[in-house]
PDB file of N, CA and C in Angstrom:
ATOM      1  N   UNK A1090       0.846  -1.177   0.000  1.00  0.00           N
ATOM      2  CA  UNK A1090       0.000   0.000   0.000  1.00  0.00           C
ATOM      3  C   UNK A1090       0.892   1.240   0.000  1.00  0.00           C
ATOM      4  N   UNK A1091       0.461   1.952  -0.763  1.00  0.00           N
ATOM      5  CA  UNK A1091       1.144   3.466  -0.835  1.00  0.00           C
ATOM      6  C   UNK A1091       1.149   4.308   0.589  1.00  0.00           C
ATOM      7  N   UNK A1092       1.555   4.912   0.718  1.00  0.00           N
ATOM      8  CA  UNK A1092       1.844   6.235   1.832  1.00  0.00           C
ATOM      9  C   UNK A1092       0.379   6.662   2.615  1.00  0.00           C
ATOM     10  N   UNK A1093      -0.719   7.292   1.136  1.00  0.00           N
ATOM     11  CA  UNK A1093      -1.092   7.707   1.214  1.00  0.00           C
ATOM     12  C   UNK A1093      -2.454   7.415   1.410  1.00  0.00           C
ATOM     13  N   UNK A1094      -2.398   5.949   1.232  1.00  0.00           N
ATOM     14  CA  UNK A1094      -3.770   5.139   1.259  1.00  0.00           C
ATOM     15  C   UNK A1094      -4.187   5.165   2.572  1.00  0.00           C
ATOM     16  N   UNK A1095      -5.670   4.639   2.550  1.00  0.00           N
ATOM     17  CA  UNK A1095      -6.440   4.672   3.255  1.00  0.00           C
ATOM     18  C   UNK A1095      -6.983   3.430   4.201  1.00  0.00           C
ATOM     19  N   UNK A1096      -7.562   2.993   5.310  1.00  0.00           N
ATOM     20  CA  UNK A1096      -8.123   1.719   5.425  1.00  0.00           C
ATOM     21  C   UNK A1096      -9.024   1.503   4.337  1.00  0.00           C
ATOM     22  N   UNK A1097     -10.102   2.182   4.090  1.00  0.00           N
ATOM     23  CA  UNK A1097     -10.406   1.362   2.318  1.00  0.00           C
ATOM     24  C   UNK A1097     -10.026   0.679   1.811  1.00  0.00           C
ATOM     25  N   UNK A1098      -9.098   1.676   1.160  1.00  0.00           N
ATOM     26  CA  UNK A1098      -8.198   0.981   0.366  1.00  0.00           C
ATOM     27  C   UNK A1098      -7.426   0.102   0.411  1.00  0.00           C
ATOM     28  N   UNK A1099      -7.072  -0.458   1.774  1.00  0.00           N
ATOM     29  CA  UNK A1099      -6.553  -1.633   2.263  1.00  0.00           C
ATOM     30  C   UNK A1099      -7.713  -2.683   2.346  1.00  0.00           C
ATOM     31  N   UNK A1100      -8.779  -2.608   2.766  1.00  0.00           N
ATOM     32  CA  UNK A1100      -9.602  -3.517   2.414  1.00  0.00           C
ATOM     33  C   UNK A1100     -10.328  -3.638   1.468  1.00  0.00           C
ATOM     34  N   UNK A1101     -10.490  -2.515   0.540  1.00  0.00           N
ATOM     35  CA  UNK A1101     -10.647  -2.963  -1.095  1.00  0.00           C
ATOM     36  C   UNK A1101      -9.748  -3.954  -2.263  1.00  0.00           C
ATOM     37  N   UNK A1102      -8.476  -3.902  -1.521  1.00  0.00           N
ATOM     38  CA  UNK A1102      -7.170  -4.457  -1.951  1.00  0.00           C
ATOM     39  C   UNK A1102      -7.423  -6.166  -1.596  1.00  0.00           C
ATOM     40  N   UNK A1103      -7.452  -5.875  -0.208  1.00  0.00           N
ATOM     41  CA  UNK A1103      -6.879  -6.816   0.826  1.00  0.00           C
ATOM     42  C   UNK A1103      -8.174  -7.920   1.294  1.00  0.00           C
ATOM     43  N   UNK A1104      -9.235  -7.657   1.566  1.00  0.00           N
ATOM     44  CA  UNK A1104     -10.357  -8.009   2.199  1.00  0.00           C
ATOM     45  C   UNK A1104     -11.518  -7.709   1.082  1.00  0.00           C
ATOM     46  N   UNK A1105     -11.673  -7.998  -0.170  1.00  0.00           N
ATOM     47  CA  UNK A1105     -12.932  -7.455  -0.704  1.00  0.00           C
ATOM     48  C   UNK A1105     -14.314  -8.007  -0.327  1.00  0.00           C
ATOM     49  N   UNK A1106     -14.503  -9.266   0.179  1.00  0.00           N
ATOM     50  CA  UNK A1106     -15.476  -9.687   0.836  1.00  0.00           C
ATOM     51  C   UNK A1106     -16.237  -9.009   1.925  1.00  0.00           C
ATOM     52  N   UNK A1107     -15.568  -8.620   2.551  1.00  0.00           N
ATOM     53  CA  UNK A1107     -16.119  -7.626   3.890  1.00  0.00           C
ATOM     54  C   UNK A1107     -16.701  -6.605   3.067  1.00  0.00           C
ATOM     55  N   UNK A1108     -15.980  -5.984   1.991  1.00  0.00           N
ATOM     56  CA  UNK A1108     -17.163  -4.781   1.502  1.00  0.00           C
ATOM     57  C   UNK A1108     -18.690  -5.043   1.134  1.00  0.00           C
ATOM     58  N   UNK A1109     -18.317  -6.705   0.393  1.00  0.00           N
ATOM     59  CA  UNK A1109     -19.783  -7.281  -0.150  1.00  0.00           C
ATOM     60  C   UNK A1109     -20.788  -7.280   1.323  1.00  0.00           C
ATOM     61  N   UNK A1110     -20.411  -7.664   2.371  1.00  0.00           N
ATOM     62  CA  UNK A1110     -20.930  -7.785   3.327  1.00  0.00           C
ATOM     63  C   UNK A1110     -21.836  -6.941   3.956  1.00  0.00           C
ATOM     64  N   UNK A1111     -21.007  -5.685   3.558  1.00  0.00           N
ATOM     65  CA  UNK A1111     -21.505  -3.865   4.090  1.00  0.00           C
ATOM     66  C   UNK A1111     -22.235  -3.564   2.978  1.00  0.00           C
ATOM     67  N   UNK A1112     -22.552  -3.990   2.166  1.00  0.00           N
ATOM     68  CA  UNK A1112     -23.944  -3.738   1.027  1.00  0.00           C
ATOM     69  C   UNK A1112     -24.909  -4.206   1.608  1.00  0.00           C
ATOM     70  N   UNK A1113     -25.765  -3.207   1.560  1.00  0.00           N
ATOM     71  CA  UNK A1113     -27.541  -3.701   2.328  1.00  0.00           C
ATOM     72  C   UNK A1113     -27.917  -4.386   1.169  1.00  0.00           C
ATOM     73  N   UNK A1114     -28.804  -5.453   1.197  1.00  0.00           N
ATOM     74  CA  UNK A1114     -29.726  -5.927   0.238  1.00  0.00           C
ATOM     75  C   UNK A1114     -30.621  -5.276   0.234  1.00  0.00           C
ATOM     76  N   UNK A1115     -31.917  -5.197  -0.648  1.00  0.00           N
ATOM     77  CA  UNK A1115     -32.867  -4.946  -1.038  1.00  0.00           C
ATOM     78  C   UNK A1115     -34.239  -4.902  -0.053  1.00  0.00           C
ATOM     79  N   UNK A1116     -34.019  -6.081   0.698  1.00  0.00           N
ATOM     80  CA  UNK A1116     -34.633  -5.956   1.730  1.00  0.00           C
ATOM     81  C   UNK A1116     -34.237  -5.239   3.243  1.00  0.00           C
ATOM     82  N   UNK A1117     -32.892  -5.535   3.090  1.00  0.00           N
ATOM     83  CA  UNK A1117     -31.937  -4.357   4.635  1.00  0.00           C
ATOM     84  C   UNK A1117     -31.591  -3.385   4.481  1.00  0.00           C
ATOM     85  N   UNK A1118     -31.860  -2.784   3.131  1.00  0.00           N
ATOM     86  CA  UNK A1118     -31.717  -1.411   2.987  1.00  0.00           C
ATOM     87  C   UNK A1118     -32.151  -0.197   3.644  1.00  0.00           C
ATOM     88  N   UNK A1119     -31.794   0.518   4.064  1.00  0.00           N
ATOM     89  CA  UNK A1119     -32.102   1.761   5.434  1.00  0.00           C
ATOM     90  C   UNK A1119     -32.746   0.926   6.381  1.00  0.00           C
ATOM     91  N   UNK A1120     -32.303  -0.760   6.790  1.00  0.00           N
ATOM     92  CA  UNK A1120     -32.649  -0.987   8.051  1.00  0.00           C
ATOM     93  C   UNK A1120     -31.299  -1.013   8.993  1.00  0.00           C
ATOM     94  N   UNK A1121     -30.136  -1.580   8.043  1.00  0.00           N
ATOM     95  CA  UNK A1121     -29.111  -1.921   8.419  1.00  0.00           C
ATOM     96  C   UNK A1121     -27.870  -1.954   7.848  1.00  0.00           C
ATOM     97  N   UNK A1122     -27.046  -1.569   7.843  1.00  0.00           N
ATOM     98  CA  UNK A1122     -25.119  -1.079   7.635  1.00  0.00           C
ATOM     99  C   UNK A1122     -24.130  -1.664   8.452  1.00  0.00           C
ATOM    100  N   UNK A1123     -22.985  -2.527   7.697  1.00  0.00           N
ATOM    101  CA  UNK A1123     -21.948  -2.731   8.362  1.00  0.00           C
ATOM    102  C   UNK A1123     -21.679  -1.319   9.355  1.00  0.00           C
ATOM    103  N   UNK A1124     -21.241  -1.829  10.639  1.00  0.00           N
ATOM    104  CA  UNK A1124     -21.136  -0.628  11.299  1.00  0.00           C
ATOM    105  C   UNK A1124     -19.586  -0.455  11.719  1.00  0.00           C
ATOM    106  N   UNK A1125     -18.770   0.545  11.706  1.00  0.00           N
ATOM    107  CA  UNK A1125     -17.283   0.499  12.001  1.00  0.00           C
ATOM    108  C   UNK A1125     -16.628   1.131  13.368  1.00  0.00           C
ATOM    109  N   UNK A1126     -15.938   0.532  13.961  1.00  0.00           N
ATOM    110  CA  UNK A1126     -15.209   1.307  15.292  1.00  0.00           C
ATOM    111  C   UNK A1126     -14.183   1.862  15.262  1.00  0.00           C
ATOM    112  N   UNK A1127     -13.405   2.202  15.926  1.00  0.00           N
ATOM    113  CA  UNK A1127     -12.113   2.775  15.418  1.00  0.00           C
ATOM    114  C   UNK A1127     -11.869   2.730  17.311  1.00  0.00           C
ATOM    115  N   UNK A1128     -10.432   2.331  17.824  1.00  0.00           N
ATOM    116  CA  UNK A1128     -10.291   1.836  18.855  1.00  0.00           C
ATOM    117  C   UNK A1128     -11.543   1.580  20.165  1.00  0.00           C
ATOM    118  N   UNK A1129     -12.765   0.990  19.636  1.00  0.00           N
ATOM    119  CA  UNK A1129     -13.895   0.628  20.488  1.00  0.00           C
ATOM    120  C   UNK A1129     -14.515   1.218  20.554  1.00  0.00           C
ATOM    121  N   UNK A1130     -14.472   2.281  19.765  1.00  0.00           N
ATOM    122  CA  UNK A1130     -15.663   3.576  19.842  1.00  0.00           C
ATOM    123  C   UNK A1130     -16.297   3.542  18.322  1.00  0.00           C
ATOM    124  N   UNK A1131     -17.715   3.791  18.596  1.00  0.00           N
ATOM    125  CA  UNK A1131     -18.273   4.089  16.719  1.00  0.00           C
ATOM    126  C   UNK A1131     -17.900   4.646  16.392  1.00  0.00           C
ATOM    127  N   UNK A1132     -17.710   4.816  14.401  1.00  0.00           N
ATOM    128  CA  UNK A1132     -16.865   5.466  14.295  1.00  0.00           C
ATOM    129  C   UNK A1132     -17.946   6.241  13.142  1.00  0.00           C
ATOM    130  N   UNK A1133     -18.381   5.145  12.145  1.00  0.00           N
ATOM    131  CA  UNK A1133     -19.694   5.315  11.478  1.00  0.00           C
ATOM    132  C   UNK A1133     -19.979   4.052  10.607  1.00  0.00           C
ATOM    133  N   UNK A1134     -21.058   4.305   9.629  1.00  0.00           N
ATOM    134  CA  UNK A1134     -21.422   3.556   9.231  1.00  0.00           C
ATOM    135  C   UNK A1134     -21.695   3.277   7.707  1.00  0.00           C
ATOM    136  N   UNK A1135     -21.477   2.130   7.323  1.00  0.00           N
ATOM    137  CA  UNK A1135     -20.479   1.738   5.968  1.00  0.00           C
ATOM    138  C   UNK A1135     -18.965   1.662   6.026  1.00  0.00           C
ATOM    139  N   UNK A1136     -19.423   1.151   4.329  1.00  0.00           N
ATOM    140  CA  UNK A1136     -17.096   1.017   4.882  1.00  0.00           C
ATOM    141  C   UNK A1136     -16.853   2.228   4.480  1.00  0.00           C
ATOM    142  N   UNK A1137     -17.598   3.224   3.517  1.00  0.00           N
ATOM    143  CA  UNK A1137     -16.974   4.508   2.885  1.00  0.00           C
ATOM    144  C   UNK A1137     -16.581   5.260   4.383  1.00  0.00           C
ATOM    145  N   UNK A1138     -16.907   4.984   5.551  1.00  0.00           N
ATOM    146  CA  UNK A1138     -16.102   5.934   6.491  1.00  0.00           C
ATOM    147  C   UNK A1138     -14.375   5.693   7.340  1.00  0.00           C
ATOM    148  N   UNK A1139     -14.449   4.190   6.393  1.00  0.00           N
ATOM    149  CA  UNK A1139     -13.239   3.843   6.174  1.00  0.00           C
ATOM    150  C   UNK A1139     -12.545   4.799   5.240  1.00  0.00           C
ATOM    151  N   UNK A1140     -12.464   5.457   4.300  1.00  0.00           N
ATOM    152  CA  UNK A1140     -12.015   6.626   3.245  1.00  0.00           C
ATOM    153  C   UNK A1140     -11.183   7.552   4.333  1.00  0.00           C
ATOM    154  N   UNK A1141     -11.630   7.827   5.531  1.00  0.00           N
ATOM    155  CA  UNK A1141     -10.714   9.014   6.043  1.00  0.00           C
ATOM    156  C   UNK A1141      -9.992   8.453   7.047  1.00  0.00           C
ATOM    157  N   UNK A1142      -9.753   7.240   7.064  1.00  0.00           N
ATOM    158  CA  UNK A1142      -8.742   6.634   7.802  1.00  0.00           C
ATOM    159  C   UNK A1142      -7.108   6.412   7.524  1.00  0.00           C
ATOM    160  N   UNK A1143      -6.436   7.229   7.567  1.00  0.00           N
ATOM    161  CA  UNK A1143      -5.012   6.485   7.069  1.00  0.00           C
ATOM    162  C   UNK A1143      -4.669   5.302   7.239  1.00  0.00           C
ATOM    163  N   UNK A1144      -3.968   4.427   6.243  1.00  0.00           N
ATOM    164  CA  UNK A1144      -3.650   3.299   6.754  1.00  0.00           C
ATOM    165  C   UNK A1144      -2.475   3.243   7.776  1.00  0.00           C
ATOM    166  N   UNK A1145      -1.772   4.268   7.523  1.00  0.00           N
ATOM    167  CA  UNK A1145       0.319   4.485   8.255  1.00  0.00           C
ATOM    168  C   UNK A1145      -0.574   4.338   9.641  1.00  0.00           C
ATOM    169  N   UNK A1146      -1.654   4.595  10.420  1.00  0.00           N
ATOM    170  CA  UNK A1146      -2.412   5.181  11.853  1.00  0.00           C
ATOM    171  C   UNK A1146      -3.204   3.610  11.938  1.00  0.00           C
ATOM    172  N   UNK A1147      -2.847   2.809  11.472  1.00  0.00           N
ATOM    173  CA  UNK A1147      -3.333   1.322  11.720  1.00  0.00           C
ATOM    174  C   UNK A1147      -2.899   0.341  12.552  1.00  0.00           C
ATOM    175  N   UNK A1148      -3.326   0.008  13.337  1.00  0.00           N
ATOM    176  CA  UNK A1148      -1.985  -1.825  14.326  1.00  0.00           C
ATOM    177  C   UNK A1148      -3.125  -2.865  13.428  1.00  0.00           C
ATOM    178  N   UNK A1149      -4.168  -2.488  13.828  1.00  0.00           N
ATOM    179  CA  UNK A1149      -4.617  -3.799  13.110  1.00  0.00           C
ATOM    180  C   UNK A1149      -6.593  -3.292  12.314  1.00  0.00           C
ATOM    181  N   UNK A1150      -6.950  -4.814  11.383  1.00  0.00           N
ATOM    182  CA  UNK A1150      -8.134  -4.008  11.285  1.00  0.00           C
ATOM    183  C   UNK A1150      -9.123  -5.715  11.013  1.00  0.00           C
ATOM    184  N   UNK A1151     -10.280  -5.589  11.777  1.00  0.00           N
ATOM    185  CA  UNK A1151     -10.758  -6.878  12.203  1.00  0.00           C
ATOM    186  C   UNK A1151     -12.265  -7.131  11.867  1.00  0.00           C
ATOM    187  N   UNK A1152     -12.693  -7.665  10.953  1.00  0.00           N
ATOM    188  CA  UNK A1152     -13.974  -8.024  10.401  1.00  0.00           C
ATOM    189  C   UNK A1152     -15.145  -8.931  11.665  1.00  0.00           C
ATOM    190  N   UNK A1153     -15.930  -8.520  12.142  1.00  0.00           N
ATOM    191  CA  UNK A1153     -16.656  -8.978  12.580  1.00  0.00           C
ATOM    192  C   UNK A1153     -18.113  -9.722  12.200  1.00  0.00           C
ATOM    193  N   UNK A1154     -18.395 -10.810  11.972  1.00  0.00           N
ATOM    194  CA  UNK A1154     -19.781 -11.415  11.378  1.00  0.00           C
ATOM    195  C   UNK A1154     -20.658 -10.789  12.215  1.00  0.00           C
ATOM    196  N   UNK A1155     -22.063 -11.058  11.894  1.00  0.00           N
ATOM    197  CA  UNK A1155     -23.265 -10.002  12.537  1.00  0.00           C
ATOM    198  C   UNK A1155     -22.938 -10.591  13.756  1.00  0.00           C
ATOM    199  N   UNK A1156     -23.136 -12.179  14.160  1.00  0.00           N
ATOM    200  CA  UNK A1156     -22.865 -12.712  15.467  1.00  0.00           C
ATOM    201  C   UNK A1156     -22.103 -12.071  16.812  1.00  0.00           C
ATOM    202  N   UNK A1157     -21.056 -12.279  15.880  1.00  0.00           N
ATOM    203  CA  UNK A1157     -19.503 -11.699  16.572  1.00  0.00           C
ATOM    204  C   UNK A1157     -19.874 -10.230  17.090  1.00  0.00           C
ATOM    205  N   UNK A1158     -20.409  -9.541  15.915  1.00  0.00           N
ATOM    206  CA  UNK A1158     -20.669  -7.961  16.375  1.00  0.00           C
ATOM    207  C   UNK A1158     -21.614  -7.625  17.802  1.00  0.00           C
ATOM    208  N   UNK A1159     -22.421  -8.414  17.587  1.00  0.00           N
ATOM    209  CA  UNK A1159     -23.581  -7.954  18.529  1.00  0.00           C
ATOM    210  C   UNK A1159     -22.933  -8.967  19.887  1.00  0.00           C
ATOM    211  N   UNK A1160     -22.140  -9.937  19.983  1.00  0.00           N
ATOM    212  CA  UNK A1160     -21.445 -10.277  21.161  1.00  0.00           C
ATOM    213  C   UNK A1160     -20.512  -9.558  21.405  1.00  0.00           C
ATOM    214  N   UNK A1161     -20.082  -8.644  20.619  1.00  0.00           N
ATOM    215  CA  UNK A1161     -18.599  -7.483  21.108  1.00  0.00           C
ATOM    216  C   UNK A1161     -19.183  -6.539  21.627  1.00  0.00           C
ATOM    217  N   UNK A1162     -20.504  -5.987  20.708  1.00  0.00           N
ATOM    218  CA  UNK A1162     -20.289  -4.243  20.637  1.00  0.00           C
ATOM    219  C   UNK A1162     -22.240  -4.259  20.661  1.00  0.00           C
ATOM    220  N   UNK A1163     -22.581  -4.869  21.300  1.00  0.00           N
ATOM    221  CA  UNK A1163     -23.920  -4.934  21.343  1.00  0.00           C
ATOM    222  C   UNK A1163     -25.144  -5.335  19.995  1.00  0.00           C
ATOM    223  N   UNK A1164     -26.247  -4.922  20.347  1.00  0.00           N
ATOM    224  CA  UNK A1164     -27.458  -5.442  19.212  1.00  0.00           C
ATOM    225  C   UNK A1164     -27.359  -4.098  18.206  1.00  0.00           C
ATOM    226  N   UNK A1165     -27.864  -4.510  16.803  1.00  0.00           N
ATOM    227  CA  UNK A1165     -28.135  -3.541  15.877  1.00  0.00           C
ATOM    228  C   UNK A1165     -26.972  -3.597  14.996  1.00  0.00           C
ATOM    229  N   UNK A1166     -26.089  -5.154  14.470  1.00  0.00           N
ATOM    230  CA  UNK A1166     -25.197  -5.106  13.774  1.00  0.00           C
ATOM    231  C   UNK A1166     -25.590  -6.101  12.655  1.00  0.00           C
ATOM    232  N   UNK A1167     -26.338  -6.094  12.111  1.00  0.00           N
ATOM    233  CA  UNK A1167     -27.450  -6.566  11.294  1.00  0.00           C
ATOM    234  C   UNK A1167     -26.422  -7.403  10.071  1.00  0.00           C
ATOM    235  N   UNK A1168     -25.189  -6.667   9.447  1.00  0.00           N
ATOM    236  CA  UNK A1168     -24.317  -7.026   8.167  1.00  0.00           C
ATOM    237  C   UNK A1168     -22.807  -6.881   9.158  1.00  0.00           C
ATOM    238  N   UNK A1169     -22.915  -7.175  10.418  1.00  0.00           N
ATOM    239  CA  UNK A1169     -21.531  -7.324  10.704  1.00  0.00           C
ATOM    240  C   UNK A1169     -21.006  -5.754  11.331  1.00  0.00           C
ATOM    241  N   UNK A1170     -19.331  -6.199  11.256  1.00  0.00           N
ATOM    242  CA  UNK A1170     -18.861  -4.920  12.039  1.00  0.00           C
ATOM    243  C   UNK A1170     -17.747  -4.900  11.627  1.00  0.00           C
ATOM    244  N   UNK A1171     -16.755  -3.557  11.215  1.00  0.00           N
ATOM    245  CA  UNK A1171     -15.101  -3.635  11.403  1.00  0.00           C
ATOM    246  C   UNK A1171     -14.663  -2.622  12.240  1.00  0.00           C
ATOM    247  N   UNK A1172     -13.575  -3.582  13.309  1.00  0.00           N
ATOM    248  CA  UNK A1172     -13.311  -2.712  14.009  1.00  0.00           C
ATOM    249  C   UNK A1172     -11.265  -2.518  13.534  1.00  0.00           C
ATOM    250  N   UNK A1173     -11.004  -0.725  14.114  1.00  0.00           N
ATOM    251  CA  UNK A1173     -10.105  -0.848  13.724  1.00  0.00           C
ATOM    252  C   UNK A1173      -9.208  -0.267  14.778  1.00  0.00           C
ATOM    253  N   UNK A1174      -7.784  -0.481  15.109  1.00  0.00           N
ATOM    254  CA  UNK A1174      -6.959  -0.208  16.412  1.00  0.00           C
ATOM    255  C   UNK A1174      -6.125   0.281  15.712  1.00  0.00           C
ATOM    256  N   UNK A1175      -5.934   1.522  16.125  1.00  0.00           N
ATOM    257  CA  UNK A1175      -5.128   2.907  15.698  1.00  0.00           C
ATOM    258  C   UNK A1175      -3.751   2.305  16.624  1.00  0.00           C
ATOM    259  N   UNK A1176      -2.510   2.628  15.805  1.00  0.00           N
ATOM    260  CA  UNK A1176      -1.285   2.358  16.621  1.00  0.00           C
ATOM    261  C   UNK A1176      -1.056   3.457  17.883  1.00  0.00           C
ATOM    262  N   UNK A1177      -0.288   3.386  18.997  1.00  0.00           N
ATOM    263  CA  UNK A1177      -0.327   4.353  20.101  1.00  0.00           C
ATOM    264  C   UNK A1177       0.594   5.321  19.682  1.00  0.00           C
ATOM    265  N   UNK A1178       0.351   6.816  20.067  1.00  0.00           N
ATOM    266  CA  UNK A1178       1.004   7.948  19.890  1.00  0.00           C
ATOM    267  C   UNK A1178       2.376   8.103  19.883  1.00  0.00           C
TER     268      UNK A1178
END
């Protein structure tokens, strides 16, 4: 990955499945969105709020199934979750 890239772009690269994931269907559409964290806190929702993430500000970045989500980070994770851990200052 370039300098300048983004988490996106690392998981557009790297992970393209997880994006398919964060597409609402037809029927989950404005019910439900992959939802994203950024060190345990929401961060927003879709992966496009992955776009203003640098990747260089990354330790790690972790796909959650709807399951997984709503046992981490509570109910209302309908298409899953990514969470991501910013390296320390």
């Amino acid at each position: 990955m370039k300098g300048g890239a983004s988490v996106y772009d690392a998981v557009r690269q790297l992970r393209p499945a997880w994006m398919l994931r964060g597409r609402p269907t037809a029927m989950a559409r404005n019910q439900a969105q992959l939802i994203t964290y950024v060190d345990g806190v929401r961060y927003g929702v879709g992966v496009e709020s992955l776009r203003s993430l640098p990747i260089r500000a990354v330790a790690t970045v972790r796909y959650f199934s709807p399951g997984s989500a709503e046992a981490h980070f509570g109910p209302g994770h309908l298409l899953g979750a990514i969470e991501v851990v910013t390296l320390p200052n």
